[in-house]
Every structure is written in C-alpha cells, then in structure tokens.
C-alpha cells in the first residue's frame, strides 16, 4: 500500500511567485506517495492546476471569504478615512535607504490591533477548515502516514488534526518575517501573532535558510528536530531558457541590472533608485534597471522614479512567472537585491548557480553565499549605502576586467545546489520521521 501524506496550507499553487509548495508536493509524488492537499488559498494573479493520479487537491472554505462578516473589511474602511490626504504625500521622498521597515509597517498600536484582528479571523478560518476536513475526509486522515502543516496560515488546524488522529506532524516554512523582531519574542507575539502562533511544535520542522533566523524561532516554538535547508535550483524548469528575453535583446548596448521583487513593501527597490542618482552621468545613461516590484505603493515608486529623472533607466516589469524571471536572472549583467528582511531567496540562489554577479546587502549570513568583491558586492546598511551601491554598480559597468573576473568566480561558486540534490536530503529527513 502506498504511503500517504496530508498537506494542509493556506497557499495556492501560484503561477507567478514562489513555487516552493508545488515543488514540495511534487517531491512526494515523484517518490510514489499519495498526497491529499487541503488549501483555502487563492491567487488573483493566477494558479497552476496540477494533475497527477496520486494527487487529490481539495479547496476548503474559509470564514474570511464571507466579506460581510470579515472585521478586516470594516477596519480597512475606517483606516481609509484620510486616504485623500495620505495620497498627497509620497513616503519614498521622506524615507532613507538605511531605514529598515518592518514587514507589516511600523510597530504601532494601530498595526498591533490590525494584526490581532487578522489573527482572529485566521483562527476562524482554521476552525472552519478543521470541521470541513475532519467531518468530510476522516478516512484519508486515518490512512495518512503524516500530517504536514505548510507555512503558518493553517498550521493550527494541521497540528490539531495530527493530535486527534495520533499522526506524525511535520511543518515547513519559507523562512520567517519574525526576523524583524530581532529575537524579541514579546514583539513577535504583539505584532506578528499569525506567524508566531503558526510556527508550532512538530516531529520535524523544515525551515528554509533564507537569512531570517528561522531556526531560532522554530526552536522557540518547541521544535527540537529542525532541518535548516537552502533553496535548490529547479534546473528542469529552466531548460527552455536558451536565449535572452526580448527586453534584454532590445537593450543589449546597456548594462542591465535585474531586481526580482514581489508585492511586499520590504523588497525596497527604492534603494536602487537612490543609488542610481549617485552614478556619474556618463555611466547612468548606459545603465538599465528592470524590476518586478508590484506592491500597493508601486505607483508611488514610479512617481518617485519620475521625480528623480530616472524614467529612461528603470523598467517596471509586470506579470512574469518564475521561468521568465530565471531568464532575466541569467541574461542580465547583474542581479541586484535590496530587501529589508532577506536577500537569500531563489533569485540570489539562481544567480549564483548560473554565473550572474550579485549586488546585495551585507547581512548576517548572506556572506556565506556571496563573497564581497569575489561574486559581486555586499553593501553595508548605513548612511553611505547609496553612494556605496552606486560605486559597486559603476565598478561592474566600467571595469571590464573586474567584471569578467567576478563572473568567472560566480561560476566557480559551490554554495548552491539543484532542486533534486536539495530534495534528496530533505526527503531523507522526512522519511526518517514517517518510517
């Protein structure tokens, strides 16, 4: 009889964005496991419909989809009362590059109240999901070899079900925004309750090493068996990328920097724009930045870009998937990542694997992967960072010998692995628990 795992999550299979849930699920399918995936997640930007004879995909209802009963709806209405006044200011003009912005805004009472309301709604989502799964799918739960909580959204449901049915419980996290609290667990509980309480005790906790101190928070939650792993490069997905994207071909005479950002404000591409203003004019005219940033303040960033006179130097790219993103990473002259929370995600890993120099920030563990002056440049977060980042860009652009030396060094970098290599180790740790 085939082994069976239950994955419970609040995430969908995204078309655009992180592919980790899909890859994690396929890992079990490739090893001839049956997978029942319960999710209440959705993505307006598109979802992948995965077909496999051993995969059962179940959408579960959630309380927060009943908008007329959702307290967050009314909170948002009250918080938008001064919207017109707020829209007259552009926060990018007042903030500094060395400012560190917490993932969900400043740590204020307003933020705390909003996040606890969100957490309360999330608890109701967990309660709805728990009832739906337990009463409609008891046979699957009884037959399962393990229950897996994937990320924090439905982790309380997953853990509760594992207890009731006496199953091994595993959980997996793609790093954690709790890094913003700098190991202050009181702050974590106050401002990030969904994440704090969604990181729960398990028989095995798989925490992605993305420079967010995830192992500390997993152990603080009571996880004794923590497997810290780095993303693997999904080379099979990228075999089709044999030529540069049209945008790069059309600008082949320019030095192209690619910034892979998402809908999170903490991706901070504003730092790149400020650095561009410190470049010599003769260099600036030949520099092009391509960013995929699409957070809710994107219009403000475009406005800020226009005010700095950088419209000819920046392209805001929309709606690209992970395969298209990989093509830009491989065929750009350098990858530039300036996130507040973590810069050791898939874009940096892929750049190192495919030989693209990296410009990023001098964080706690990024130096274990990107060697400053060898594989690219790591910029310290301080009052001089705009000038230092401009200097790094200018060096890569103007010094052809240095650029070729760095590119050669990146190709020799041995710190990253393919997805298959990474998942073999991960699956071995999982089977040690399940068996």
XYZ file of C-alpha atoms in Angstrom:
435
model
C 0.000 0.000 0.000
C 1.347 3.411 -0.970
C 2.276 5.818 1.775
C 0.031 8.859 2.092
C 0.674 12.353 3.402
C -1.823 15.110 4.135
C -0.645 18.674 3.411
C -2.732 21.468 4.932
C -1.991 25.042 3.884
C -3.396 28.496 3.183
C -1.341 28.791 -0.008
C -2.269 28.016 -3.637
C -0.081 26.698 -6.447
C 0.961 30.093 -7.820
C 1.687 30.795 -11.471
C 3.662 33.894 -10.530
C 5.749 33.923 -7.396
C 7.179 31.304 -5.068
C 6.971 27.766 -6.476
C 8.021 26.044 -3.250
C 4.646 24.496 -2.351
C 4.294 22.994 -5.834
C 7.856 21.667 -5.764
C 7.369 20.261 -2.264
C 4.210 18.437 -3.356
C 5.881 17.056 -6.475
C 8.699 15.696 -4.322
C 6.266 13.272 -2.680
C 4.585 12.395 -5.970
C 7.952 11.628 -7.556
C 8.637 9.228 -4.674
C 5.334 7.416 -5.290
C 3.444 8.847 -2.313
C -0.227 9.695 -2.360
C -0.813 13.339 -1.480
C -4.030 14.921 -0.251
C -3.569 18.694 -0.332
C -6.115 20.807 1.546
C -5.929 24.549 0.912
C -8.098 27.605 1.394
C -5.639 29.743 -0.583
C -6.134 31.591 -3.849
C -4.141 33.961 -6.037
C -5.833 36.535 -8.264
C -2.670 36.633 -10.384
C -3.181 33.027 -11.476
C -2.922 29.482 -10.158
C -1.471 26.239 -11.513
C -3.815 23.270 -11.890
C -1.641 20.273 -11.099
C -2.820 16.914 -12.464
C -1.416 13.632 -11.099
C -3.093 10.285 -10.357
C -1.687 10.305 -6.806
C -2.702 13.893 -6.026
C -6.057 14.899 -4.566
C -6.488 18.652 -4.410
C -9.222 19.903 -2.066
C -10.325 23.534 -1.715
C -11.656 24.150 1.766
C -13.952 27.038 2.790
C -12.777 29.872 4.973
C -14.561 32.337 7.187
C -12.686 35.354 5.831
C -14.174 34.801 2.358
C -17.514 35.893 3.836
C -16.617 39.545 3.418
C -19.719 40.953 5.032
C -18.696 39.188 8.256
C -14.997 39.958 7.975
C -13.900 42.516 10.647
C -10.900 43.452 8.497
C -13.251 44.942 5.915
C -14.587 47.445 8.436
C -11.110 48.114 9.833
C -9.880 48.965 6.339
C -12.808 51.297 5.807
C -12.066 53.224 8.991
C -8.337 53.348 8.240
C -9.004 54.817 4.781
C -10.937 57.825 6.061
C -7.932 60.095 5.434
C -6.979 58.375 2.187
C -7.112 61.520 0.052
C -4.783 63.347 2.441
C -2.365 60.399 2.538
C -2.279 60.194 -1.245
C -0.841 63.697 -1.466
C 2.419 62.556 0.127
C 4.990 60.127 -1.241
C 6.733 58.178 1.506
C 9.663 57.323 -0.784
C 10.634 61.001 -0.765
C 10.931 61.084 3.024
C 12.382 57.685 3.892
C 16.086 56.896 3.700
C 17.703 53.843 2.158
C 19.146 52.822 5.513
C 15.689 52.852 7.138
C 14.512 49.330 7.995
C 10.771 48.907 7.552
C 9.033 46.098 9.497
C 7.226 43.693 7.119
C 3.740 44.935 8.013
C 4.549 48.583 8.650
C 5.764 50.351 11.761
C 5.340 48.705 15.164
C 2.468 50.895 16.358
C -0.727 50.210 18.292
C -2.664 50.513 15.041
C -0.514 47.815 13.438
C -0.885 45.591 16.508
C -4.691 45.900 16.526
C -4.901 45.213 12.803
C -2.713 42.120 13.051
C -4.646 40.724 16.014
C -7.902 41.218 14.110
C -6.319 39.379 11.192
C -5.143 36.626 13.544
C -8.644 36.282 14.986
C -10.104 35.920 11.508
C -7.374 33.376 10.772
C -8.415 31.364 13.822
C -11.947 31.227 12.445
C -10.519 30.089 9.096
C -8.688 27.337 10.946
C -11.858 26.330 12.777
C -13.850 26.174 9.501
C -11.071 24.194 7.841
C -10.792 21.816 10.787
C -14.510 20.976 10.740
C -14.573 20.591 6.961
C -11.590 18.231 6.835
C -12.422 16.143 9.898
C -16.077 15.542 9.058
C -15.761 15.059 5.284
C -12.407 13.294 4.976
C -11.922 11.114 8.083
C -10.897 8.082 6.001
C -7.963 9.972 4.442
C -6.869 11.199 7.855
C -6.919 7.716 9.351
C -4.879 6.303 6.454
C -2.281 9.092 6.441
C 1.287 8.377 7.455
C 1.842 12.019 8.379
C 0.117 15.402 8.566
C 2.104 18.335 7.191
C 1.395 21.963 8.005
C 2.826 24.072 5.185
C 3.513 27.640 6.298
C 1.632 29.364 9.103
C -1.874 30.004 7.739
C -3.449 26.614 8.530
C -0.767 25.242 10.863
C -3.069 25.259 13.895
C -5.564 23.063 12.028
C -2.819 20.721 10.830
C -1.336 20.341 14.309
C -4.745 19.764 15.938
C -5.683 17.077 13.419
C -2.355 15.319 13.916
C -3.020 15.193 17.663
C -6.571 13.888 17.320
C -5.625 11.175 14.837
C -2.291 10.397 16.531
C -0.212 11.066 13.414
C 3.339 12.266 12.917
C 3.299 16.028 12.456
C 5.718 17.849 10.147
C 5.788 21.512 9.224
C 7.647 23.575 6.661
C 8.345 27.309 6.487
C 9.948 29.500 3.836
C 11.867 31.486 6.434
C 10.029 33.925 8.704
C 9.244 37.625 8.937
C 9.783 37.293 12.701
C 13.368 38.312 11.892
C 12.018 41.878 12.138
C 11.715 41.470 15.925
C 15.419 40.590 16.383
C 14.669 37.653 18.723
C 12.322 39.715 20.878
C 9.509 37.201 21.418
C 7.306 39.777 23.122
C 7.366 41.890 19.965
C 6.741 38.757 17.897
C 3.586 37.960 19.851
C 2.346 41.549 19.788
C 2.850 42.410 16.121
C 3.071 39.057 14.308
C 0.626 36.728 16.110
C -0.374 34.790 12.980
C 3.237 33.939 12.226
C 4.300 33.444 15.851
C 1.479 31.047 16.748
C 1.531 29.466 13.283
C 5.057 28.261 13.967
C 4.233 25.317 16.176
C 5.889 22.261 17.713
C 6.396 19.305 15.376
C 8.182 15.987 14.981
C 10.207 17.616 12.193
C 10.388 21.294 11.298
C 11.842 22.089 7.884
C 12.957 25.704 7.866
C 14.344 27.285 4.711
C 17.598 29.094 5.346
C 16.917 32.468 3.757
C 18.794 34.630 6.263
C 15.756 35.223 8.511
C 16.933 33.371 11.651
C 14.185 30.789 11.197
C 15.843 28.095 13.273
C 15.777 30.326 16.364
C 12.021 30.912 16.095
C 11.308 27.248 15.343
C 13.194 26.189 18.470
C 11.467 28.940 20.467
C 8.171 27.289 19.429
C 9.383 23.984 20.883
C 10.665 22.277 17.739
C 13.619 20.119 18.786
C 14.141 18.471 15.401
C 14.863 21.349 12.990
C 16.218 20.790 9.500
C 17.646 24.016 8.097
C 17.874 23.862 4.309
C 18.659 26.193 1.423
C 16.535 26.516 -1.711
C 17.555 24.286 -4.622
C 17.592 25.480 -8.234
C 14.843 23.922 -10.360
C 17.048 23.374 -13.389
C 14.489 21.194 -15.182
C 12.036 24.112 -15.276
C 14.661 26.359 -16.839
C 15.959 24.238 -19.738
C 13.799 26.292 -22.093
C 15.737 29.487 -21.288
C 18.263 29.284 -24.106
C 18.160 32.910 -25.262
C 17.759 36.346 -23.646
C 14.283 37.888 -23.219
C 13.322 40.437 -25.872
C 13.680 43.327 -23.404
C 17.327 42.420 -22.854
C 17.967 41.960 -26.578
C 16.472 45.377 -27.271
C 18.868 46.929 -24.726
C 21.962 44.873 -25.499
C 24.105 48.016 -25.572
C 23.285 48.817 -21.932
C 24.448 47.381 -18.605
C 21.350 45.641 -17.229
C 20.574 45.127 -13.540
C 17.653 42.823 -12.708
C 15.725 43.230 -9.447
C 13.362 40.366 -8.646
C 10.806 41.850 -6.274
C 7.230 40.957 -5.329
C 4.162 42.522 -3.774
C 5.862 43.090 -0.423
C 6.934 46.589 0.580
C 10.030 45.214 2.314
C 11.585 44.391 -1.084
C 12.775 48.038 -1.115
C 13.688 48.810 -4.767
C 13.678 52.486 -3.754
C 17.253 51.879 -2.568
C 18.323 51.115 -6.127
C 16.750 54.308 -7.448
C 18.595 56.461 -4.925
C 21.867 54.732 -5.767
C 21.364 55.480 -9.471
C 21.326 59.208 -8.725
C 24.908 58.922 -7.399
C 26.253 57.439 -10.629
C 28.380 59.588 -12.965
C 26.172 60.884 -15.780
C 28.250 59.160 -18.448
C 27.626 55.835 -16.709
C 23.991 56.441 -15.833
C 22.901 56.837 -19.437
C 24.080 53.288 -20.130
C 22.533 51.635 -17.044
C 19.115 49.961 -17.131
C 17.323 48.536 -14.075
C 14.497 46.044 -14.597
C 12.324 45.475 -11.514
C 9.276 43.253 -10.984
C 8.011 45.156 -7.920
C 4.203 45.270 -7.663
C 3.375 46.181 -4.052
C 0.472 48.501 -3.233
C 2.776 51.532 -3.340
C 4.117 50.786 -6.821
C 2.509 53.947 -8.268
C 4.314 55.976 -5.609
C 7.599 54.333 -6.590
C 7.003 55.148 -10.271
C 6.227 58.735 -9.266
C 9.436 58.811 -7.197
C 11.384 57.435 -10.149
C 9.989 60.184 -12.383
C 10.879 62.893 -9.841
C 14.470 61.595 -9.744
C 14.620 61.827 -13.538
C 15.216 58.090 -13.955
C 12.414 57.117 -16.326
C 14.917 56.172 -19.043
C 16.844 53.989 -16.601
C 14.095 51.902 -14.991
C 11.583 49.436 -16.401
C 8.737 48.198 -14.208
C 8.038 44.717 -15.494
C 4.712 43.058 -14.785
C 3.214 39.582 -14.726
C 6.231 37.329 -15.200
C 6.398 33.794 -13.864
C 9.386 32.052 -12.259
C 10.648 30.704 -15.610
C 10.636 34.163 -17.192
C 12.265 35.575 -14.073
C 15.040 32.999 -14.360
C 15.726 34.099 -17.939
C 16.201 37.690 -16.760
C 18.476 36.495 -13.935
C 20.646 34.517 -16.354
C 20.935 37.076 -19.148
C 21.169 40.323 -17.178
C 24.616 41.672 -16.379
C 23.962 41.514 -12.631
C 21.239 40.713 -10.120
C 20.527 43.435 -7.568
C 18.552 42.561 -4.416
C 17.852 45.128 -1.699
C 15.252 43.517 0.585
C 14.839 44.508 4.224
C 14.192 41.004 5.525
C 16.041 38.504 3.347
C 18.083 38.544 0.175
C 18.906 34.837 0.188
C 15.886 33.642 -1.763
C 15.533 31.883 -5.097
C 16.743 34.850 -7.220
C 20.122 35.041 -5.458
C 20.493 31.257 -5.423
C 19.725 31.077 -9.144
C 22.129 33.909 -9.961
C 24.950 32.095 -8.179
C 24.103 28.812 -9.924
C 24.017 30.333 -13.412
C 27.005 32.654 -13.024
C 25.413 36.096 -12.684
C 27.209 38.608 -10.400
C 25.192 39.754 -7.382
C 24.853 43.168 -5.774
C 23.048 42.925 -2.443
C 23.210 43.909 1.211
C 25.753 42.935 3.851
C 23.504 40.838 6.068
C 24.199 38.266 8.760
C 24.583 35.117 6.649
C 24.491 36.280 3.035
C 28.294 36.430 3.112
C 28.294 32.625 3.403
C 26.995 32.560 -0.180
C 28.079 35.836 -1.791
C 31.694 36.807 -1.177
C 32.136 40.572 -1.257
C 34.430 41.579 -4.125
C 34.524 37.975 -5.392
C 30.989 37.064 -6.532
C 29.724 40.627 -6.530
C 29.301 43.292 -3.871
C 27.626 43.372 -0.457
C 26.638 46.850 0.674
C 26.513 47.765 4.365
C 23.231 49.309 5.519
C 24.245 52.758 6.735
C 24.117 56.427 5.810
C 26.612 55.914 2.987
C 24.886 52.977 1.314
C 23.504 54.923 -1.662
C 26.987 56.055 -2.654
C 28.491 52.633 -1.949
C 25.869 50.890 -4.062
C 26.488 53.377 -6.870
C 30.214 52.685 -6.614
C 29.593 48.923 -6.880
C 27.374 49.351 -9.938
C 29.871 51.681 -11.569
C 32.788 49.309 -10.933
C 30.978 46.395 -12.541
C 29.991 48.544 -15.509
C 33.247 50.403 -16.174
C 35.909 47.845 -15.203
C 35.516 45.070 -17.790
C 38.400 43.031 -16.379
C 36.917 43.147 -12.875
C 33.501 42.177 -14.235
C 34.867 39.155 -16.111
C 36.865 38.077 -13.060
C 33.786 38.275 -10.846
C 31.666 36.430 -13.400
C 34.288 33.671 -13.546
C 34.283 33.447 -9.746
C 30.498 33.150 -9.613
C 30.625 30.185 -11.991
C 33.048 28.506 -9.569
C 30.771 29.157 -6.572
C 29.924 25.853 -4.860
C 27.435 27.065 -2.243
C 24.191 26.224 -4.093
C 22.666 23.007 -5.397
C 19.985 21.813 -7.783
C 16.466 21.182 -6.587
C 16.978 17.419 -6.975
C 20.073 17.498 -4.766
C 18.347 19.609 -2.135
C 15.176 17.497 -2.117
C 17.027 14.182 -1.799
C 18.412 15.383 1.539
C 15.079 16.867 2.581
C 13.119 13.732 1.689
C 15.576 11.566 3.593
C 14.939 13.590 6.751
C 11.198 13.293 6.206
C 11.239 9.511 5.706
C 13.276 9.099 8.882
C 10.270 10.521 10.741
C 7.473 8.889 8.736
C 9.031 5.420 8.795
